[in-house]
XYZ file of C-alpha atoms in Angstrom:
656
model
C -35.780 148.266 159.410
C -32.682 147.168 161.325
C -31.589 144.976 158.412
C -31.957 147.911 156.056
C -29.811 150.007 158.332
C -27.087 147.316 158.259
C -27.289 147.161 154.486
C -26.960 150.909 154.136
C -23.900 150.933 156.350
C -22.433 148.026 154.396
C -22.930 149.593 150.970
C -21.814 153.047 152.176
C -22.642 156.291 150.440
C -21.288 156.914 146.912
C -19.141 159.728 148.278
C -17.522 157.431 150.818
C -16.866 154.762 148.207
C -15.353 157.279 145.822
C -13.142 158.587 148.611
C -11.904 155.113 149.500
C -11.374 154.231 145.840
C -9.385 157.419 145.320
C -7.279 156.717 148.407
C -6.606 153.179 147.271
C -5.578 154.426 143.835
C -2.964 156.621 145.506
C -1.746 153.769 147.672
C -1.806 151.211 144.858
C 0.598 153.301 142.778
C 3.343 152.610 145.321
C 2.852 148.871 145.685
C 5.074 147.930 142.763
C 8.085 149.519 144.458
C 7.351 148.268 147.984
C 10.186 146.039 149.244
C 9.084 142.486 149.874
C 8.854 141.185 153.402
C 11.746 138.999 154.466
C 10.819 135.355 154.913
C 13.524 134.884 157.549
C 11.625 136.400 160.420
C 8.766 138.588 161.543
C 8.732 142.347 160.982
C 7.331 144.567 163.712
C 6.345 148.233 163.282
C 5.796 150.518 166.258
C 4.028 153.834 165.664
C 5.184 156.322 168.300
C 8.625 156.858 169.803
C 7.695 157.825 173.353
C 7.982 155.715 176.489
C 5.304 153.260 175.336
C 6.816 152.636 171.897
C 10.497 152.432 172.818
C 9.940 150.317 175.926
C 7.832 147.905 173.840
C 10.729 147.537 171.412
C 13.124 146.744 174.242
C 10.822 144.129 175.785
C 10.217 142.458 172.402
C 13.974 142.240 171.808
C 14.419 140.574 175.200
C 11.685 138.023 174.519
C 13.195 137.332 171.098
C 16.784 136.889 172.277
C 15.734 134.723 175.228
C 13.618 132.482 172.976
C 14.901 128.959 172.465
C 13.847 126.464 169.824
C 13.184 122.782 170.466
C 16.919 122.026 170.424
C 17.478 124.707 173.091
C 19.437 126.894 170.725
C 19.028 130.637 170.429
C 16.649 131.233 167.549
C 15.697 134.892 167.176
C 12.459 135.114 165.234
C 12.158 138.886 164.755
C 13.814 140.137 161.618
C 13.206 143.808 162.341
C 11.652 146.152 164.907
C 11.044 149.588 163.400
C 9.911 152.563 165.509
C 8.288 155.405 163.562
C 8.522 158.750 165.364
C 7.184 162.108 164.147
C 9.665 164.060 166.315
C 12.417 161.804 167.690
C 14.648 163.189 170.443
C 18.262 164.052 169.623
C 21.024 161.514 169.847
C 23.518 161.453 172.679
C 26.001 163.858 171.083
C 24.022 165.474 168.293
C 20.924 167.555 167.908
C 21.165 168.142 164.189
C 21.606 171.406 162.334
C 17.838 171.896 162.082
C 17.252 171.300 165.770
C 15.538 174.627 166.334
C 12.775 175.758 163.974
C 13.116 179.410 165.014
C 15.543 180.372 162.243
C 19.116 181.637 162.057
C 19.114 182.778 165.693
C 18.675 179.216 166.958
C 21.913 179.579 168.891
C 20.201 182.011 171.244
C 17.102 179.904 171.795
C 16.350 177.257 174.382
C 16.101 173.848 172.746
C 13.458 171.211 173.379
C 14.239 167.536 172.875
C 11.162 167.386 170.631
C 12.371 170.145 168.280
C 12.025 170.386 165.428
C 8.492 169.001 165.553
C 6.149 169.092 162.556
C 3.524 171.805 162.708
C 0.636 170.798 164.982
C 2.326 167.508 165.916
C 3.055 167.113 169.599
C 5.335 164.115 169.792
C 6.200 162.392 173.056
C 4.884 163.864 176.304
C 8.336 163.241 177.778
C 10.229 166.295 176.593
C 13.165 168.218 178.068
C 14.306 171.794 177.525
C 18.001 172.694 177.420
C 18.860 176.298 178.281
C 21.912 178.092 176.913
C 23.898 177.431 180.096
C 23.297 173.698 179.738
C 20.610 173.473 182.416
C 17.861 170.967 181.653
C 14.178 171.413 182.525
C 11.400 168.877 182.059
C 8.520 170.278 180.013
C 6.257 167.282 180.482
C 6.415 164.183 182.655
C 9.142 165.058 185.155
C 8.962 162.856 188.263
C 10.141 159.268 188.560
C 9.485 157.331 191.758
C 12.035 154.865 193.117
C 9.235 152.280 193.254
C 8.682 152.523 189.482
C 10.294 149.158 188.872
C 10.173 149.134 185.073
C 11.806 152.551 184.705
C 14.366 151.689 187.381
C 15.166 148.429 185.538
C 15.677 150.415 182.342
C 18.109 152.741 184.125
C 20.058 149.825 185.596
C 20.470 148.461 182.079
C 22.332 151.607 180.968
C 23.937 153.073 184.116
C 26.537 155.233 182.364
C 23.920 157.000 180.207
C 20.929 157.040 182.562
C 21.958 158.738 185.805
C 19.637 159.817 188.590
C 19.189 163.571 188.933
C 17.196 165.859 191.181
C 13.420 165.666 190.707
C 11.162 168.447 189.458
C 13.979 170.926 189.288
C 16.871 172.225 187.329
C 19.339 169.712 185.975
C 22.629 171.469 186.694
C 26.058 171.064 185.228
C 28.656 169.639 187.565
C 31.771 171.688 188.298
C 35.110 170.366 189.484
C 36.649 171.664 192.673
C 39.960 170.536 194.186
C 40.033 169.610 197.848
C 43.043 170.102 200.148
C 44.524 166.718 199.219
C 44.142 167.441 195.505
C 41.205 165.105 194.851
C 38.262 166.262 192.802
C 35.175 167.290 194.701
C 31.954 167.583 192.724
C 29.226 169.919 193.801
C 26.318 171.644 192.181
C 27.222 174.998 190.728
C 24.181 176.489 192.458
C 24.949 176.083 196.159
C 22.583 178.770 197.385
C 19.815 177.424 199.579
C 16.700 177.094 197.485
C 13.053 177.553 198.457
C 11.515 174.403 199.922
C 8.150 172.829 200.612
C 4.884 173.295 198.824
C 1.721 175.253 199.351
C -1.849 175.278 198.086
C -2.914 178.704 196.861
C -6.626 179.549 196.777
C -6.393 182.777 194.829
C -7.121 186.343 195.900
C -4.219 186.263 198.414
C -5.662 183.249 200.300
C -3.798 180.035 201.109
C -5.252 176.649 201.951
C -1.830 175.295 202.952
C 1.423 177.182 203.458
C 4.056 175.065 205.276
C 6.972 177.183 204.037
C 6.582 179.301 207.172
C 9.115 176.847 208.652
C 11.738 177.550 205.970
C 13.693 179.900 208.256
C 14.173 177.153 210.844
C 17.200 174.809 210.814
C 16.749 171.714 208.626
C 16.628 169.346 211.604
C 13.860 171.354 213.223
C 11.979 171.654 209.930
C 11.926 167.868 209.609
C 10.120 167.723 212.967
C 7.767 170.669 212.560
C 6.443 169.865 209.090
C 4.965 166.420 209.943
C 3.450 167.911 213.096
C 1.951 170.712 211.046
C 0.409 168.267 208.572
C -0.916 166.160 211.416
C -2.495 169.231 213.011
C -3.870 170.389 209.659
C -5.393 167.091 208.531
C -5.785 165.098 211.771
C -6.482 161.395 211.164
C -7.092 161.982 207.448
C -3.315 161.953 207.044
C -3.056 158.395 208.378
C -6.069 157.157 206.389
C -4.539 158.377 203.159
C -1.148 156.938 204.064
C -2.754 153.536 204.634
C -4.434 153.678 201.224
C -1.124 154.597 199.598
C 0.638 151.612 201.214
C -2.083 149.318 199.902
C -1.618 150.761 196.410
C 2.145 150.184 196.575
C 1.505 146.556 197.530
C -0.928 146.225 194.610
C 1.706 147.478 192.173
C 4.214 145.006 193.579
C 1.748 142.335 192.470
C 1.505 143.957 189.018
C 5.245 143.634 188.464
C 5.214 139.994 189.546
C 2.412 139.277 187.071
C 4.080 141.148 184.218
C 7.358 139.256 184.634
C 5.575 135.879 184.804
C 5.254 134.225 181.391
C 4.404 130.746 182.677
C 0.759 131.276 183.624
C -1.914 132.133 181.104
C -3.675 134.360 183.624
C -0.774 136.848 183.564
C -1.427 137.731 179.910
C -3.903 140.582 180.267
C -6.057 141.120 177.202
C -7.041 144.607 178.350
C -5.980 146.996 181.129
C -9.129 146.493 183.193
C -8.275 142.810 183.618
C -5.021 143.854 185.264
C -6.605 146.485 187.540
C -9.230 143.898 188.508
C -6.565 141.283 189.310
C -4.915 143.592 191.860
C -8.130 144.997 193.305
C -7.935 148.525 191.863
C -10.548 148.332 189.104
C -13.296 149.977 191.141
C -11.151 153.086 191.661
C -11.012 153.701 187.915
C -14.783 154.142 187.771
C -15.266 156.726 190.526
C -14.074 160.280 191.007
C -11.194 161.104 193.319
C -13.603 162.921 195.619
C -15.768 159.801 195.851
C -12.652 157.794 196.668
C -11.762 160.213 199.478
C -15.308 159.936 200.789
C -14.988 156.140 200.879
C -11.808 156.507 202.932
C -13.717 158.676 205.383
C -11.639 161.776 204.697
C -13.273 165.094 205.482
C -13.370 167.858 202.894
C -14.803 171.337 202.617
C -17.322 171.129 199.764
C -17.518 174.908 199.638
C -14.081 174.861 198.020
C -15.307 172.698 195.138
C -16.560 174.197 191.916
C -19.135 172.654 189.635
C -17.524 171.975 186.266
C -20.163 170.108 184.233
C -18.238 170.589 180.994
C -15.223 168.726 182.419
C -12.882 170.880 180.370
C -10.070 170.768 182.930
C -8.525 168.005 185.001
C -9.327 169.094 188.583
C -10.207 166.826 191.497
C -13.775 166.393 190.253
C -12.589 164.982 186.908
C -9.761 162.788 188.201
C -10.775 159.228 188.953
C -9.838 157.515 192.194
C -7.010 155.526 190.619
C -5.357 158.658 189.191
C -5.539 160.405 192.556
C -4.143 157.429 194.435
C -1.279 156.915 191.982
C -0.450 160.612 192.275
C -0.001 160.197 196.042
C 2.168 157.060 195.849
C 5.488 158.912 195.253
C 4.883 161.171 198.279
C 6.580 158.747 200.657
C 9.509 157.652 198.528
C 12.638 158.731 196.726
C 11.956 160.908 193.680
C 14.321 161.618 190.810
C 14.606 162.495 187.148
C 17.172 161.492 184.536
C 20.229 163.712 184.475
C 20.280 165.493 181.125
C 16.580 164.909 180.443
C 13.999 162.180 180.883
C 13.831 161.824 177.090
C 17.067 159.837 177.370
C 14.933 156.927 178.583
C 13.571 156.544 175.040
C 17.018 156.664 173.455
C 18.358 154.145 175.936
C 15.453 151.729 175.481
C 16.256 151.404 171.767
C 19.989 151.186 172.455
C 19.412 148.411 174.946
C 17.124 146.600 172.510
C 19.752 146.614 169.757
C 22.478 145.710 172.253
C 20.583 142.556 173.212
C 20.854 141.346 169.624
C 24.517 142.333 169.276
C 25.492 140.327 172.359
C 23.273 137.329 171.601
C 23.938 134.113 169.697
C 21.139 134.551 167.183
C 21.189 132.198 164.226
C 21.613 135.169 161.851
C 24.251 137.891 161.854
C 24.289 139.350 165.339
C 25.576 142.752 164.210
C 22.617 143.440 161.935
C 20.674 146.550 162.899
C 17.428 144.887 163.926
C 16.063 147.827 165.967
C 15.558 150.982 163.915
C 13.991 154.404 164.423
C 12.645 156.315 161.431
C 11.653 159.985 161.438
C 8.287 159.497 159.740
C 4.632 160.446 160.246
C 2.308 157.508 159.648
C -0.898 158.613 157.937
C -2.500 155.351 156.751
C -2.482 151.736 157.910
C -3.850 149.138 155.464
C -4.426 145.521 156.520
C -4.402 142.761 153.951
C -4.663 139.014 154.269
C -1.026 138.373 155.123
C 0.407 141.715 156.286
C -0.237 145.303 157.308
C 1.238 148.057 155.173
C 2.153 151.509 156.482
C 2.045 154.730 154.507
C 3.314 158.246 155.063
C 0.984 160.099 152.720
C 1.616 158.296 149.399
C 4.940 156.736 150.414
C 4.860 153.074 151.339
C 6.993 152.302 154.403
C 6.796 148.545 154.049
C 4.695 145.579 155.119
C 4.697 144.178 158.642
C 3.372 141.144 160.458
C 2.475 143.103 163.583
C 1.859 146.833 163.975
C 1.828 148.379 167.455
C 0.214 151.782 167.956
C 1.990 153.586 170.809
C 0.162 156.915 170.573
C -3.378 157.898 171.613
C -5.945 157.075 168.947
C -7.567 160.488 169.242
C -4.394 162.374 168.332
C -2.526 160.004 165.990
C -4.517 161.104 162.886
C -4.138 157.759 161.140
C -6.638 156.139 158.766
C -7.002 152.460 159.635
C -8.228 150.589 156.552
C -8.484 147.014 155.326
C -9.309 144.930 152.308
C -12.562 142.999 152.377
C -12.267 139.399 153.647
C -15.070 138.483 151.231
C -12.592 138.307 148.318
C -14.359 141.094 146.472
C -12.693 143.904 144.538
C -9.293 144.459 146.193
C -9.381 148.073 145.042
C -12.025 148.859 147.660
C -10.782 149.546 151.173
C -12.968 149.643 154.263
C -12.599 151.028 157.736
C -10.781 148.645 160.037
C -13.094 147.410 162.853
C -10.973 148.460 165.840
C -13.417 147.115 168.412
C -13.715 143.706 166.782
C -16.548 142.150 164.797
C -19.410 140.019 166.028
C -22.043 137.565 164.812
C -24.671 139.499 162.897
C -27.934 137.907 164.047
C -30.416 140.504 165.266
C -33.652 139.464 167.011
C -35.615 141.019 164.133
C -33.675 138.892 161.643
C -34.296 135.490 163.289
C -37.504 134.789 161.365
C -35.804 135.781 158.154
C -32.859 133.405 158.524
C -34.555 130.304 159.984
C -34.781 128.672 156.586
C -31.168 129.441 155.669
C -28.431 126.896 156.226
C -26.287 127.390 159.321
C -23.231 128.229 157.240
C -24.883 131.334 155.769
C -27.118 132.423 158.665
C -25.712 135.916 158.936
C -25.906 139.156 157.065
C -23.018 140.004 154.791
C -21.186 143.316 154.813
C -17.668 144.567 154.173
C -16.328 142.571 157.116
C -17.564 139.257 155.752
C -20.272 137.329 157.593
C -19.882 139.571 160.601
C -21.599 142.644 161.978
C -20.172 146.125 162.142
C -17.848 146.983 164.970
C -19.246 148.742 167.992
C -18.416 152.437 168.515
C -15.146 153.281 170.226
C -15.430 154.023 173.961
C -15.043 157.654 175.134
C -11.523 156.885 176.411
C -10.485 156.477 172.761
C -12.346 159.473 171.324
C -12.384 162.264 173.941
C -9.561 164.817 173.434
C -6.804 164.830 176.029
C -6.703 167.738 178.469
C -4.676 170.768 177.451
C -1.747 172.006 179.533
C 0.633 174.846 178.759
C 4.171 174.673 180.169
C 5.887 178.055 180.417
C 9.552 178.502 181.366
C 10.307 182.046 182.594
C 13.654 183.560 183.565
C 14.681 186.859 185.174
C 11.653 186.544 187.428
C 10.843 188.887 190.298
C 8.030 187.119 192.128
C 5.513 189.512 193.604
C 5.012 188.255 197.179
C 2.272 190.790 197.910
C 0.305 189.393 194.977
C 0.120 186.126 196.928
C -0.783 187.891 200.175
C 2.641 187.393 201.782
C 5.090 189.831 203.276
C 8.638 189.961 201.962
C 10.044 188.174 205.016
C 7.884 185.060 204.407
C 9.309 183.117 201.441
C 7.141 181.503 198.835
C 7.096 177.681 198.782
C 9.199 176.047 196.112
C 6.106 174.409 194.602
C 2.723 176.123 194.603
C -0.366 174.087 193.755
C -3.410 176.167 192.866
C -6.959 175.219 193.881
C -9.869 175.164 191.462
C -10.990 178.624 192.502
C -7.419 179.893 192.437
C -6.954 178.607 188.912
C -9.975 180.532 187.688
C -8.723 183.689 189.392
C -5.031 183.375 188.503
C -4.987 181.339 185.276
C -2.186 179.130 186.665
C -2.465 175.543 187.937
C 1.060 175.101 189.382
C 4.156 177.263 189.875
C 7.615 175.869 190.654
C 10.674 177.925 191.564
C 13.424 176.026 189.725
C 16.264 178.282 190.832
C 16.061 181.288 193.127
C 19.566 182.366 192.135
C 18.835 182.171 188.410
C 15.335 183.599 188.935
C 13.942 180.708 186.920
C 10.335 179.534 187.225
C 8.163 176.874 185.561
C 4.380 177.136 185.412
C 1.558 174.931 184.214
C -1.651 176.545 183.012
C -4.690 175.597 180.984
C -4.201 178.378 178.437
C -1.173 180.461 177.374
C -0.435 183.188 179.916
C -1.162 186.696 178.689
C 1.260 189.575 179.116
C -0.798 191.162 181.903
C -0.632 188.000 184.032
C 3.075 187.534 183.324
C 3.906 191.099 184.370
C 1.680 190.978 187.434
C 3.087 187.707 188.824
C 6.659 187.604 187.475
C 7.619 191.252 187.215
C 8.070 193.608 184.244
C 11.559 192.336 183.331
C 10.709 188.650 182.993
C 11.833 186.661 179.941
C 9.720 183.844 178.513
C 12.272 181.187 177.576
C 9.917 178.579 176.123
C 6.219 177.758 175.830
C 5.081 174.172 175.243
C 1.424 173.591 174.372
C 0.249 170.092 175.239
C -2.960 170.135 173.221
C -4.753 173.252 172.155
C -7.580 173.568 174.639
C -11.276 173.181 173.927
C -11.414 176.563 172.240
C -8.620 175.745 169.807
C -9.023 174.140 166.425
C -5.924 172.072 167.195
C -7.221 170.491 170.413
C -7.284 167.044 168.801
C -3.605 167.257 167.835
C -2.209 166.722 171.307
C -2.784 166.856 175.046
C -1.139 166.108 178.370
C -3.377 163.586 180.114
C -6.606 161.766 179.249
C -9.896 163.350 180.199
C -11.061 160.854 182.824
C -14.316 162.721 183.663
C -14.462 161.391 187.186
C -14.295 157.747 186.101
C -16.842 158.034 183.275
C -14.153 157.429 180.633
C -12.535 154.416 182.304
C -13.771 151.815 179.789
C -10.746 150.680 177.844
C -10.072 149.172 174.465
C -8.267 145.807 174.370
C -4.550 145.779 173.629
C -5.315 143.768 170.474
C -7.267 146.203 168.301
C -7.418 144.096 165.155
C -6.771 140.372 164.654
C -6.299 139.595 160.974
C -6.242 135.841 161.555
C -9.670 135.817 163.192
C -11.062 138.309 160.702
C -9.923 136.366 157.646
C -10.776 133.004 159.217
C -7.202 131.709 159.096
C -4.751 130.271 161.606
C -2.289 133.116 161.105
C -2.560 136.715 160.043
C -1.454 140.291 160.752
C -2.408 142.116 163.922
C -2.706 145.659 165.290
C -1.995 146.300 169.000
C -2.577 149.424 171.112
C -0.201 150.283 173.973
C -2.103 153.414 175.061
C -5.209 151.421 175.904
C -3.876 151.491 179.476
C -4.374 155.265 179.662
C -8.134 154.901 179.956
C -7.641 154.692 183.742
C -4.379 156.492 184.566
C -1.379 158.031 182.791
C 2.258 158.415 183.886
C 5.730 157.380 182.727
C 5.576 154.105 184.642
C 2.008 153.422 183.488
C 3.177 153.720 179.869
C 5.946 151.250 180.687
C 3.378 148.835 182.156
C 1.275 149.160 178.994
C 4.392 148.464 176.924
C 5.220 145.342 178.939
C 1.639 144.064 178.709
C 1.516 144.618 174.952
C 4.944 143.083 174.347
C 3.905 139.938 176.234
C 0.823 139.514 174.046
C 2.791 140.069 170.834
C 5.544 137.692 171.971
C 2.964 135.016 172.741
C 1.321 135.506 169.341
C 4.647 135.083 167.537
C 5.751 132.077 169.598
C 8.544 133.818 171.497
C 6.962 132.889 174.832
C 4.096 130.624 175.817
C 2.206 129.994 179.056
C 2.369 126.506 180.500
C -0.573 126.690 182.873
C -4.156 127.710 182.140
C -5.792 126.537 185.342
C -5.418 129.685 187.436
C -7.983 132.455 187.474
C -7.546 136.119 188.357
C -9.432 135.609 191.607
C -6.893 132.999 192.751
C -3.907 135.354 192.634
């Protein structure tokens, strides 16, 4: 029975075969015009122009330029690194005439760095909004921590373009003011004292934490009272959590040392869990944040927790311990964002990658544009014996030696196909086995194959003498959580709605508890500018007019709404999302960085390969985490192509 099941899956249904044949007929019509691959170096394609994709390009360029041949001469081996981006951010001085998809009145609209984006395509989760006065607001990932070494290194590589700005807030234009001696003094245009602190709102006019009661005190006194208040509020829990955070910071220091080390084989992590295991954080990825707090001995009021068995939102029950711990790490350090928008990190990464070639002594023309970004949506990836070809619908975008996917599998909407290694009809394409292939000897088949020679003791299917790939883990199939970012101006915050009198100011940042979210429909609220009456909110669904009027006053203006994913009730939920659905550690199993190895599959010494940067997001997601995934992937690709090579294979993870 099991053998019959394998055979049925191998033969496939007639409808599936017809579909694949039809698809191949469309693709085959373009092959005659496909440019041939250069024999002077490897070609790399990166699908996705966010942090993961652009940082990978920069790291590959560094490995390539620093490579030396046997005669110790610079010998760059990469002919081309091409980044394909569905909605690339604007250049430094240009946004393009079609920057805003709203129509002829685009001059009156706030502009996102991801506009214009194709319908139902999200693009990078690092996206910045520019208001008409030039102010910049982060729509997605907004905070960078001074301990994020990879992002900080990127900024140091382009100091005139990447400048530190204020975190979480409004990027303001600088104005010039002359001092008494005639020198120029630069200050923020908005000098009015802004709201400060944060609070935790429980809904129905109840607060779990409201430290902004000290906002009327002098700044020196506030700096003394706030820590005392937290100590009184949380007792020894405060110190227990601080100790855990310090341990996490030390663990990440080890991560950076391992990532920069190319000498030892043990520092080349085949999958993210190997890395988390090496630094002692793997167990946190498999438990909920509440379980992690319990292990620390922190007290909590379980009456405040809500049962959410559907796990449709990312509250404390769904976060794993690693996500929660990483979220607390920046609390004790310097926070910032990039002046002008965090999206500039992606632009700079590609600029720095190309600059490395232009200033190197490569054996070929140094001024050649080796690092490119194309505004294309990849729809199909086809692996053959010697290369992987990319298609945008029916248009061939070329053949590559290595393809790197830098977008979540569940929202990239790409068909991954391959020719059969069995040298059958090349017109038939099969699904690419993204989890690898394995020996196909089932216990029920042993009696059947005992009389067959060892060279043929396996069942044949479209992957050759190998079994079908195992199903993808939930981390690669579950939709990302939906978040709606809403930017609102001309706001008149209703203090009485939050149970406060007019003489008690609202905190600058309001976090909303699980119960509060259900009552209010908002997960966070940040006052970006009290003077400009500008507010940013995060919610799980778009805010209705009744909620907007009730909380922000009848004269509010909605400047921009960014949907990260469509929510579980939307037909477009698989087209985007903000963060992975961790389900309290149940989705922590990760895919390997190497999704498909053509050399192993075709039984040859060399062959094409498909890598996956976003495999690291099975456990935690953030700007720096994407950079770590990019560095890990780039190291593996560089080793595969001979740009770097470990010299020692004797160490084990446990010995680090």
